[in-house]
Amino acid sequence: MTTTSKPQVPDSDRIAPHVWKIGITVIIGALAVVFDTTILSVAINDLGRDLNAPLSTIQWVSTGYLLALAITMPIAGWAQSALGGKRLWIVSLGIFLLGSILSASAWNAPSLIAFRVVQGIGGGFMMTLTATLIMQAAGGRNIGKLMSLITVPTALGPILGPVLGGLILHFGNWRWMFLINIPFGVIGIWLAMRNLPADAPSPRQPLDIIGFLLLSPGVAAIIYGLSRIDGTAGFADAKVLVPVLIGVILVAAFAAWAVRRRAGALVDIRLLQHRPLAASSVMLLLTGAALYGSMLLLPLYFQQVRGTDALGAGLLLIPQGIGTLLSRSLAGKYTDKFGPRPVALAAFVIACVATIPFAFVTADTSEIFLMAVLLLRGIGLGAAMIPLSGAGFSGMSHDEIPHASIIIRVAQQLGGSFGTAILLVILQHAAAGAHTLDALNDGFHQAFWWAIVATALSIPLCFLLPSKRENAETAA
């Protein structure tokens, strides 16, 4: 008796093996960028002491890096068309690796700041290319599942970064925070040479110089102004307000220029006519306080109110990171199945409910209870990022994906900076003049209430995201 085998039909719900290979390759390199940022956040005091520099100078170690990211990200699309995705990734990772080695050998604060700018140049390209390369390889299919893969570094960073930083400072010195990037960089370059597809010939677009001179400095000026908010400066302070206004004017001027230049613009903002990309970008801008600002409050609360050190605060925040990791695969699966809107709605509701207990905690509240709440909060935050970021790529062609990636990344960066600045100002005013632990705790309560309100206001914004039917029509 003979049997005939049925032809194998490809499973469109599965990510192709070559896409997995590309995804793992770029994620290993991207981990170095994310870890570098989160590890260094616990070393500011050590850097100031060892390099004999005041806090106002040492803060430029982070500010200079952020500004380099902001300047570099908008030109990632042009650089990819000029060099090709594979070559640009390898060059960018090489620049980041060089900056890490130089930073580890810094002899004073100005040299470290300069070498951090080198890191930021490489990191800015990589942060944008991570999504671009994977989305282009997948051809716009299984966006939810792919976003759960692409955003793994941003989930692992807050979990392992502060803990790893605390361990390095406990057993060694701050130079190892940069040397630890070497294995990620070397392995990442080796994998990229083996696994990334060869760059196909493509017409090279001339650099939109006017667009570059408007957009990159504009984004950098906004981020710089927001980073100037400290214990004495609020939004109305000239050192904050002036650069932010200059940045807004430059970005608005770029928008007017790009509309006239059309396809030749540095970033094709005509893509914002696509509702999914526009909705995703708007939400990433408006939900910065909900998604990123509250991440500032938690480590400060544990250190200032509960008296834990940097390592202890990092360990207490691990459950939130675990929750973020646990929710990613389900959020990706259900985003593809039901569309971005219902997944985002459920995620923000969970995040809102899980933030409420922090408006009532005291210095004696059980740490086990707080860690359980943080686990739930991490589930909500992790699930929210998948539909927000993924919706923007729906319906994008191969050549449009780099521009969409830049728009999403810039919106995410600006939203995070703005949300963090808002809650920092609120916390400063609420805790001003607090001379007792109870008074300081009350100040954090007020800041957490604002974070809760921001998260609650994000819930109706989820209706801006496409439904399952709208998402399918756009993708088709």
Coordinates of C-alpha atoms in Angstrom, one line a residue:
M1 CA 0.0 0.0 0.0
T2 CA 1.3 3.4 -0.9
T3 CA 0.7 6.6 0.8
T4 CA 1.0 10.1 -0.5
S5 CA 2.3 12.8 1.7
K6 CA 0.6 16.1 1.8
P7 CA 2.6 19.1 0.7
Q8 CA 4.0 21.1 3.6
V9 CA 2.3 24.5 3.9
P10 CA 4.5 27.1 5.6
D11 CA 3.1 28.3 8.9
S12 CA 2.7 32.0 8.5
D13 CA 2.3 32.3 12.3
R14 CA 5.9 31.1 12.9
I15 CA 8.9 33.2 12.7
A16 CA 11.2 31.9 9.9
P17 CA 14.6 30.4 11.0
H18 CA 16.6 33.0 9.2
V19 CA 14.7 35.8 11.0
W20 CA 15.5 34.1 14.4
K21 CA 19.1 34.0 13.4
I22 CA 19.2 37.7 12.5
G23 CA 17.2 38.6 15.6
I24 CA 19.6 36.8 18.0
T25 CA 22.6 38.3 16.3
V26 CA 21.5 41.9 16.6
I27 CA 20.1 41.5 20.2
I28 CA 23.5 40.2 21.5
G29 CA 25.1 43.4 20.2
A30 CA 22.2 45.6 21.4
L31 CA 22.6 44.2 25.0
A32 CA 25.9 46.0 25.3
V33 CA 24.2 49.3 24.6
V34 CA 21.4 48.7 27.1
F35 CA 23.6 47.3 29.8
D36 CA 26.0 50.2 29.5
T37 CA 23.3 52.7 30.3
T38 CA 21.7 50.8 33.2
I39 CA 25.0 49.7 34.7
L40 CA 26.5 53.2 34.8
S41 CA 23.4 54.7 36.6
V42 CA 24.7 53.3 39.9
A43 CA 28.3 54.5 39.5
I44 CA 27.9 58.3 39.4
N45 CA 29.2 58.8 43.0
D46 CA 32.2 56.5 42.4
L47 CA 33.1 58.3 39.2
G48 CA 33.0 61.7 40.9
R49 CA 35.2 60.5 43.7
D50 CA 37.8 58.7 41.6
L51 CA 38.0 61.3 38.9
N52 CA 37.9 64.2 41.4
A53 CA 35.0 65.9 39.7
P54 CA 31.8 67.5 41.0
L55 CA 28.4 66.0 40.3
S56 CA 27.6 68.7 37.8
T57 CA 30.5 67.6 35.7
I58 CA 30.0 63.8 36.1
Q59 CA 26.4 64.1 35.0
W60 CA 27.7 64.9 31.6
V61 CA 28.9 61.3 31.4
S62 CA 25.3 60.4 30.9
T63 CA 24.1 63.6 29.3
G64 CA 26.9 63.5 26.6
Y65 CA 25.9 59.9 25.8
L66 CA 22.2 60.8 25.5
L67 CA 23.0 63.8 23.2
A68 CA 25.1 61.6 20.9
L69 CA 22.3 59.1 20.7
A70 CA 19.8 61.9 19.8
I71 CA 22.1 63.4 17.1
T72 CA 22.9 60.0 15.5
M73 CA 19.4 58.3 15.4
P74 CA 17.8 60.6 12.8
I75 CA 20.5 59.8 10.2
A76 CA 20.4 56.0 10.6
G77 CA 18.1 55.6 7.6
W78 CA 20.5 57.6 5.3
A79 CA 23.5 55.8 6.7
Q80 CA 21.9 52.4 6.0
S81 CA 21.2 53.4 2.4
A82 CA 24.8 54.5 2.0
L83 CA 26.6 51.6 3.7
G84 CA 24.0 48.8 3.8
G85 CA 22.5 47.3 6.9
K86 CA 25.1 44.7 7.6
R87 CA 28.1 47.0 7.1
L88 CA 26.5 49.8 9.2
W89 CA 25.7 47.4 12.0
I90 CA 29.3 46.1 12.1
V91 CA 30.7 49.6 11.9
S92 CA 28.4 50.9 14.6
L93 CA 29.1 48.0 17.0
G94 CA 32.8 48.6 16.3
I95 CA 32.5 52.3 17.2
F96 CA 30.6 51.4 20.4
L97 CA 33.3 48.8 21.3
L98 CA 36.1 51.4 20.7
G99 CA 34.3 53.9 22.9
S100 CA 34.0 51.3 25.6
I101 CA 37.7 50.5 25.6
L102 CA 38.6 54.2 25.6
S103 CA 36.1 55.0 28.4
A104 CA 37.7 52.3 30.5
S105 CA 41.1 54.0 30.1
A106 CA 39.8 57.5 30.8
W107 CA 42.2 59.6 33.0
N108 CA 39.8 62.4 34.0
A109 CA 36.2 63.5 33.6
P110 CA 36.6 65.4 30.3
S111 CA 38.2 62.4 28.6
L112 CA 35.5 60.0 29.9
I113 CA 32.8 62.4 28.7
A114 CA 34.4 62.5 25.2
F115 CA 34.7 58.7 25.0
R116 CA 31.1 58.3 26.1
V117 CA 30.1 60.5 23.1
V118 CA 32.0 58.0 20.9
Q119 CA 29.9 55.2 22.5
G120 CA 26.7 57.2 21.9
I121 CA 27.4 57.6 18.2
G122 CA 27.7 53.9 17.7
G123 CA 24.8 53.2 20.1
G124 CA 22.5 55.6 18.3
F125 CA 22.8 53.7 15.0
M126 CA 22.4 50.4 16.8
M127 CA 19.2 51.4 18.7
T128 CA 17.5 52.2 15.4
L129 CA 18.9 49.4 13.3
T130 CA 17.9 46.7 15.8
A131 CA 14.2 47.0 14.8
T132 CA 14.9 47.9 11.2
L133 CA 17.0 44.8 10.4
I134 CA 14.7 42.3 12.0
M135 CA 11.5 43.9 10.5
Q136 CA 13.0 44.0 7.0
A137 CA 14.0 40.3 7.3
A138 CA 10.5 39.3 8.4
G139 CA 8.7 41.2 5.7
G140 CA 6.2 42.8 8.1
R141 CA 4.8 39.4 9.3
N142 CA 4.3 38.4 13.0
I143 CA 5.0 41.9 14.2
G144 CA 3.8 41.2 17.7
K145 CA 6.1 38.2 18.2
L146 CA 9.0 40.1 16.6
M147 CA 8.5 43.0 19.0
S148 CA 8.7 40.6 21.9
L149 CA 12.1 39.6 20.6
I150 CA 13.3 43.0 19.6
T151 CA 12.6 44.6 23.0
V152 CA 14.4 41.8 25.0
P153 CA 17.4 44.1 25.6
T154 CA 15.2 46.9 27.1
A155 CA 13.6 44.3 29.4
L156 CA 16.9 42.7 30.5
G157 CA 18.7 46.0 31.1
P158 CA 16.6 47.2 34.1
I159 CA 16.8 43.7 35.6
L160 CA 20.5 42.9 35.3
G161 CA 22.1 46.3 34.8
P162 CA 21.8 47.8 38.3
V163 CA 22.6 44.5 39.9
L164 CA 25.6 43.9 37.7
G165 CA 26.7 47.5 38.3
G166 CA 26.5 47.1 42.0
L167 CA 28.4 43.8 41.9
I168 CA 31.2 45.4 39.8
L169 CA 31.5 48.3 42.2
H170 CA 31.5 45.9 45.2
F171 CA 34.3 43.7 43.9
G172 CA 36.2 46.0 41.5
N173 CA 36.0 49.5 40.1
W174 CA 34.0 51.5 37.6
R175 CA 36.4 50.8 34.7
W176 CA 35.0 47.2 34.5
M177 CA 31.6 48.7 33.7
F178 CA 33.0 49.5 30.3
L179 CA 35.3 46.5 29.9
I180 CA 32.3 44.2 30.3
N181 CA 31.1 45.4 26.9
I182 CA 34.1 43.8 25.1
P183 CA 32.7 40.2 25.0
F184 CA 29.3 41.5 23.8
G185 CA 31.0 43.6 21.1
V186 CA 33.5 40.9 19.9
I187 CA 30.9 38.1 19.8
G188 CA 28.3 40.5 18.2
I189 CA 30.7 41.5 15.4
W190 CA 31.6 37.9 14.7
L191 CA 27.9 36.8 14.6
A192 CA 27.0 39.8 12.4
M193 CA 29.7 38.8 9.9
R194 CA 28.4 35.2 9.8
N195 CA 24.6 35.7 10.1
L196 CA 23.5 39.0 8.6
P197 CA 22.6 38.9 5.0
A198 CA 24.8 40.5 2.4
D199 CA 23.8 44.0 1.5
A200 CA 21.9 44.1 -1.8
P201 CA 22.8 46.9 -4.2
S202 CA 20.5 49.9 -3.7
P203 CA 20.4 53.5 -4.9
R204 CA 22.2 55.8 -2.5
Q205 CA 20.2 58.7 -1.3
P206 CA 22.0 62.0 -0.9
L207 CA 22.2 63.3 2.6
D208 CA 19.5 65.8 3.4
I209 CA 21.9 68.3 5.0
I210 CA 19.3 70.9 5.9
G211 CA 17.1 68.2 7.4
F212 CA 20.0 66.9 9.4
L213 CA 20.9 70.4 10.7
L214 CA 17.3 70.9 11.8
L215 CA 16.2 67.5 13.2
S216 CA 19.3 66.2 15.0
P217 CA 20.1 69.4 16.9
G218 CA 16.4 69.9 17.6
V219 CA 16.0 66.5 19.2
A220 CA 19.3 66.9 21.1
A221 CA 18.3 70.4 22.4
I222 CA 15.0 69.1 23.8
I223 CA 16.6 66.1 25.6
Y224 CA 19.4 68.4 26.8
G225 CA 16.9 70.9 28.2
L226 CA 14.9 68.2 30.0
S227 CA 18.1 66.7 31.4
R228 CA 18.9 70.1 33.0
I229 CA 16.0 69.8 35.5
D230 CA 17.5 69.2 38.9
G231 CA 16.9 70.2 42.5
T232 CA 16.8 73.9 41.7
A233 CA 15.5 74.1 38.1
G234 CA 12.0 73.4 37.0
F235 CA 10.4 73.8 33.5
A236 CA 10.2 77.6 33.9
D237 CA 14.0 77.9 34.5
A238 CA 15.8 79.5 31.6
K239 CA 18.4 76.7 31.4
V240 CA 15.6 74.3 30.8
L241 CA 13.1 76.3 28.9
V242 CA 15.4 77.9 26.4
P243 CA 17.0 74.7 24.9
V244 CA 13.6 73.0 24.9
L245 CA 12.0 75.9 23.0
I246 CA 14.9 76.0 20.5
G247 CA 14.6 72.3 20.0
V248 CA 10.8 72.4 19.4
I249 CA 11.3 75.2 16.9
L250 CA 14.0 73.2 15.0
V251 CA 11.9 70.1 15.0
A252 CA 8.9 72.0 13.7
A253 CA 11.1 73.6 11.0
F254 CA 12.2 70.2 10.0
A255 CA 8.6 69.0 9.7
A256 CA 7.8 71.9 7.3
W257 CA 11.0 71.2 5.3
A258 CA 10.4 67.5 5.1
V259 CA 6.8 67.9 3.8
R260 CA 8.2 70.0 1.0
R261 CA 11.2 67.7 0.2
R262 CA 8.9 64.6 0.4
A263 CA 10.8 61.3 -0.3
G264 CA 14.2 63.1 -0.2
A265 CA 13.9 64.2 3.4
L266 CA 16.2 62.8 6.1
V267 CA 13.1 61.2 7.6
D268 CA 10.0 60.7 5.5
I269 CA 7.4 62.1 7.9
R270 CA 4.7 61.5 5.3
L271 CA 4.5 58.0 6.8
L272 CA 2.6 59.6 9.7
Q273 CA -0.3 59.6 7.4
H274 CA -0.5 55.9 8.3
R275 CA -2.7 55.7 11.3
P276 CA -0.9 52.9 13.1
L277 CA 2.4 54.7 13.0
A278 CA 0.9 58.0 14.0
A279 CA -1.0 56.5 16.9
S280 CA 2.1 54.6 18.1
S281 CA 4.2 57.7 17.9
V282 CA 1.7 59.9 19.7
M283 CA 1.2 57.3 22.5
L284 CA 5.0 56.9 23.0
L285 CA 5.2 60.7 23.4
L286 CA 2.2 61.1 25.7
T287 CA 2.7 58.0 27.9
G288 CA 6.4 58.8 28.9
A289 CA 5.4 59.5 32.5
A290 CA 3.5 56.2 32.7
L291 CA 6.1 54.0 31.0
Y292 CA 9.4 55.6 31.9
G293 CA 8.9 58.3 34.5
S294 CA 7.8 56.0 37.3
M295 CA 10.9 53.9 36.7
L296 CA 12.8 56.9 38.2
L297 CA 10.7 57.0 41.3
L298 CA 11.1 53.4 42.4
P299 CA 14.9 53.2 42.9
L300 CA 14.9 56.6 44.6
Y301 CA 12.1 55.5 46.9
F302 CA 14.0 52.4 47.9
Q303 CA 17.2 54.3 48.6
Q304 CA 15.9 57.5 50.2
V305 CA 12.9 56.2 52.2
R306 CA 13.8 52.6 52.9
G307 CA 17.5 53.1 53.2
T308 CA 18.8 50.5 50.7
D309 CA 22.0 50.9 48.8
A310 CA 22.3 50.9 45.0
L311 CA 22.7 47.1 44.9
G312 CA 19.8 46.5 47.3
A313 CA 17.5 48.8 45.2
G314 CA 18.5 46.9 42.1
L315 CA 17.7 43.5 43.7
L316 CA 14.3 44.7 44.9
L317 CA 13.5 45.8 41.3
I318 CA 14.3 42.4 39.8
P319 CA 10.6 41.2 40.1
Q320 CA 9.5 44.1 37.9
G321 CA 12.0 43.0 35.3
I322 CA 10.9 39.4 35.6
G323 CA 7.3 40.4 35.1
T324 CA 8.3 42.4 32.0
L325 CA 10.0 39.3 30.5
L326 CA 7.2 36.9 31.4
S327 CA 4.6 39.0 29.6
R328 CA 6.4 39.6 26.4
S329 CA 5.7 36.4 24.5
L330 CA 2.0 36.4 25.4
A331 CA 1.7 40.1 24.5
G332 CA 3.3 39.4 21.2
K333 CA 1.1 36.5 20.4
Y334 CA -2.1 38.2 21.4
T335 CA -1.1 41.4 19.5
D336 CA -0.9 39.4 16.3
K337 CA -4.1 37.5 17.1
F338 CA -6.4 40.3 18.5
G339 CA -4.6 43.5 17.3
P340 CA -2.7 46.1 19.3
R341 CA -5.7 47.9 20.9
P342 CA -7.0 45.3 23.4
V343 CA -3.5 44.2 24.4
A344 CA -2.5 47.8 25.2
L345 CA -5.8 48.4 27.1
A346 CA -5.3 45.4 29.3
A347 CA -1.6 46.2 29.9
F348 CA -2.2 49.8 31.0
V349 CA -5.0 48.7 33.3
I350 CA -2.6 46.2 35.0
A351 CA 0.2 48.8 35.2
C352 CA -2.2 51.3 36.8
V353 CA -3.6 49.0 39.4
A354 CA -0.1 47.8 40.3
T355 CA 1.2 51.3 40.8
I356 CA -1.6 52.3 43.3
P357 CA -0.1 50.5 46.3
F358 CA 3.0 52.8 46.1
A359 CA 0.8 55.8 46.9
F360 CA 0.1 54.2 50.3
V361 CA 3.3 52.4 51.3
T362 CA 5.3 53.3 54.4
A363 CA 8.8 52.6 55.5
D364 CA 7.5 49.5 57.3
T365 CA 5.5 48.0 54.4
S366 CA 6.5 44.4 53.7
E367 CA 9.2 44.1 51.0
I368 CA 7.6 40.8 49.9
F369 CA 4.3 42.6 49.2
L370 CA 6.2 45.3 47.3
M371 CA 8.1 42.8 45.2
A372 CA 4.8 41.0 44.4
V373 CA 3.2 44.3 43.3
L374 CA 6.3 45.0 41.2
L375 CA 6.0 41.7 39.5
L376 CA 2.5 42.5 38.4
R377 CA 3.5 46.0 37.4
G378 CA 6.3 44.6 35.2
I379 CA 3.8 42.3 33.5
G380 CA 1.7 45.4 32.6
L381 CA 4.7 47.5 31.4
G382 CA 6.2 44.7 29.4
A383 CA 2.9 43.9 27.7
A384 CA 2.3 47.6 26.9
M385 CA 5.5 48.1 25.0
I386 CA 4.8 45.4 22.5
P387 CA 1.6 46.8 20.8
L388 CA 2.8 50.4 21.2
S389 CA 6.1 49.8 19.3
G390 CA 4.8 47.1 17.0
A391 CA 1.8 48.9 15.7
G392 CA 4.0 51.5 14.0
F393 CA 5.5 48.9 11.6
S394 CA 2.1 47.6 10.3
G395 CA 1.8 48.0 6.6
M396 CA 5.3 49.4 6.1
S397 CA 7.3 48.4 3.0
H398 CA 11.0 47.3 3.1
D399 CA 12.2 50.8 2.2
E400 CA 9.8 52.5 4.6
I401 CA 10.8 50.5 7.7
P402 CA 14.0 52.5 8.4
H403 CA 12.0 55.7 8.5
A404 CA 9.3 54.2 10.7
S405 CA 12.0 52.9 13.0
I406 CA 13.5 56.4 13.4
I407 CA 10.1 58.0 14.1
I408 CA 9.3 55.4 16.7
R409 CA 12.7 55.6 18.4
V410 CA 12.7 59.4 18.5
A411 CA 9.2 59.5 19.9
Q412 CA 10.2 56.9 22.5
Q413 CA 13.3 58.9 23.5
L414 CA 11.5 62.2 23.7
G415 CA 8.5 60.7 25.6
G416 CA 10.8 59.0 28.1
S417 CA 12.8 62.2 28.7
F418 CA 9.7 64.3 29.1
G419 CA 7.9 61.9 31.4
T420 CA 11.0 61.5 33.6
A421 CA 11.4 65.2 33.8
I422 CA 7.8 65.8 34.8
L423 CA 7.9 63.3 37.7
L424 CA 11.2 64.6 38.8
V425 CA 9.9 68.1 39.1
I426 CA 6.8 66.8 41.0
L427 CA 8.9 64.8 43.4
Q428 CA 11.2 67.8 44.0
H429 CA 8.3 70.1 44.9
A430 CA 6.5 67.4 46.9
A431 CA 9.6 66.5 49.0
A432 CA 10.9 70.1 49.3
G433 CA 11.6 71.0 52.9
A434 CA 11.0 67.4 54.1
H435 CA 13.1 67.1 57.2
T436 CA 11.7 63.8 58.5
L437 CA 11.3 60.3 56.9
D438 CA 7.5 60.5 57.1
A439 CA 7.5 63.9 55.3
L440 CA 9.8 62.5 52.6
N441 CA 7.5 59.4 52.3
D442 CA 4.5 61.8 51.8
G443 CA 6.5 63.5 49.0
F444 CA 6.9 60.2 47.2
H445 CA 3.2 59.4 47.7
Q446 CA 2.3 62.6 45.8
A447 CA 4.7 61.8 43.0
F448 CA 3.4 58.2 42.8
W449 CA -0.2 59.6 42.5
W450 CA 0.9 61.6 39.5
A451 CA 2.3 58.5 38.0
I452 CA -1.0 56.7 38.6
V453 CA -2.9 59.5 37.0
A454 CA -0.6 59.5 34.0
T455 CA -1.1 55.7 33.6
A456 CA -4.8 56.0 34.0
L457 CA -4.9 58.7 31.3
S458 CA -3.0 56.4 29.0
I459 CA -5.9 53.9 29.0
P460 CA -8.3 55.9 26.8
L461 CA -5.4 56.8 24.5
C462 CA -5.2 53.0 23.6
F463 CA -8.2 53.5 21.4
L464 CA -5.9 55.4 19.1
L465 CA -4.3 52.1 18.3
P466 CA -5.8 50.0 15.5
S467 CA -8.2 47.1 16.2
K468 CA -7.6 43.6 14.8
R469 CA -9.6 44.4 11.6
E470 CA -7.9 47.7 11.0
N471 CA -4.5 46.2 11.7
A472 CA -5.2 43.4 9.2
E473 CA -6.4 45.9 6.5
T474 CA -3.3 48.1 7.0
A475 CA -1.0 45.1 6.8
A476 CA -2.7 43.9 3.6

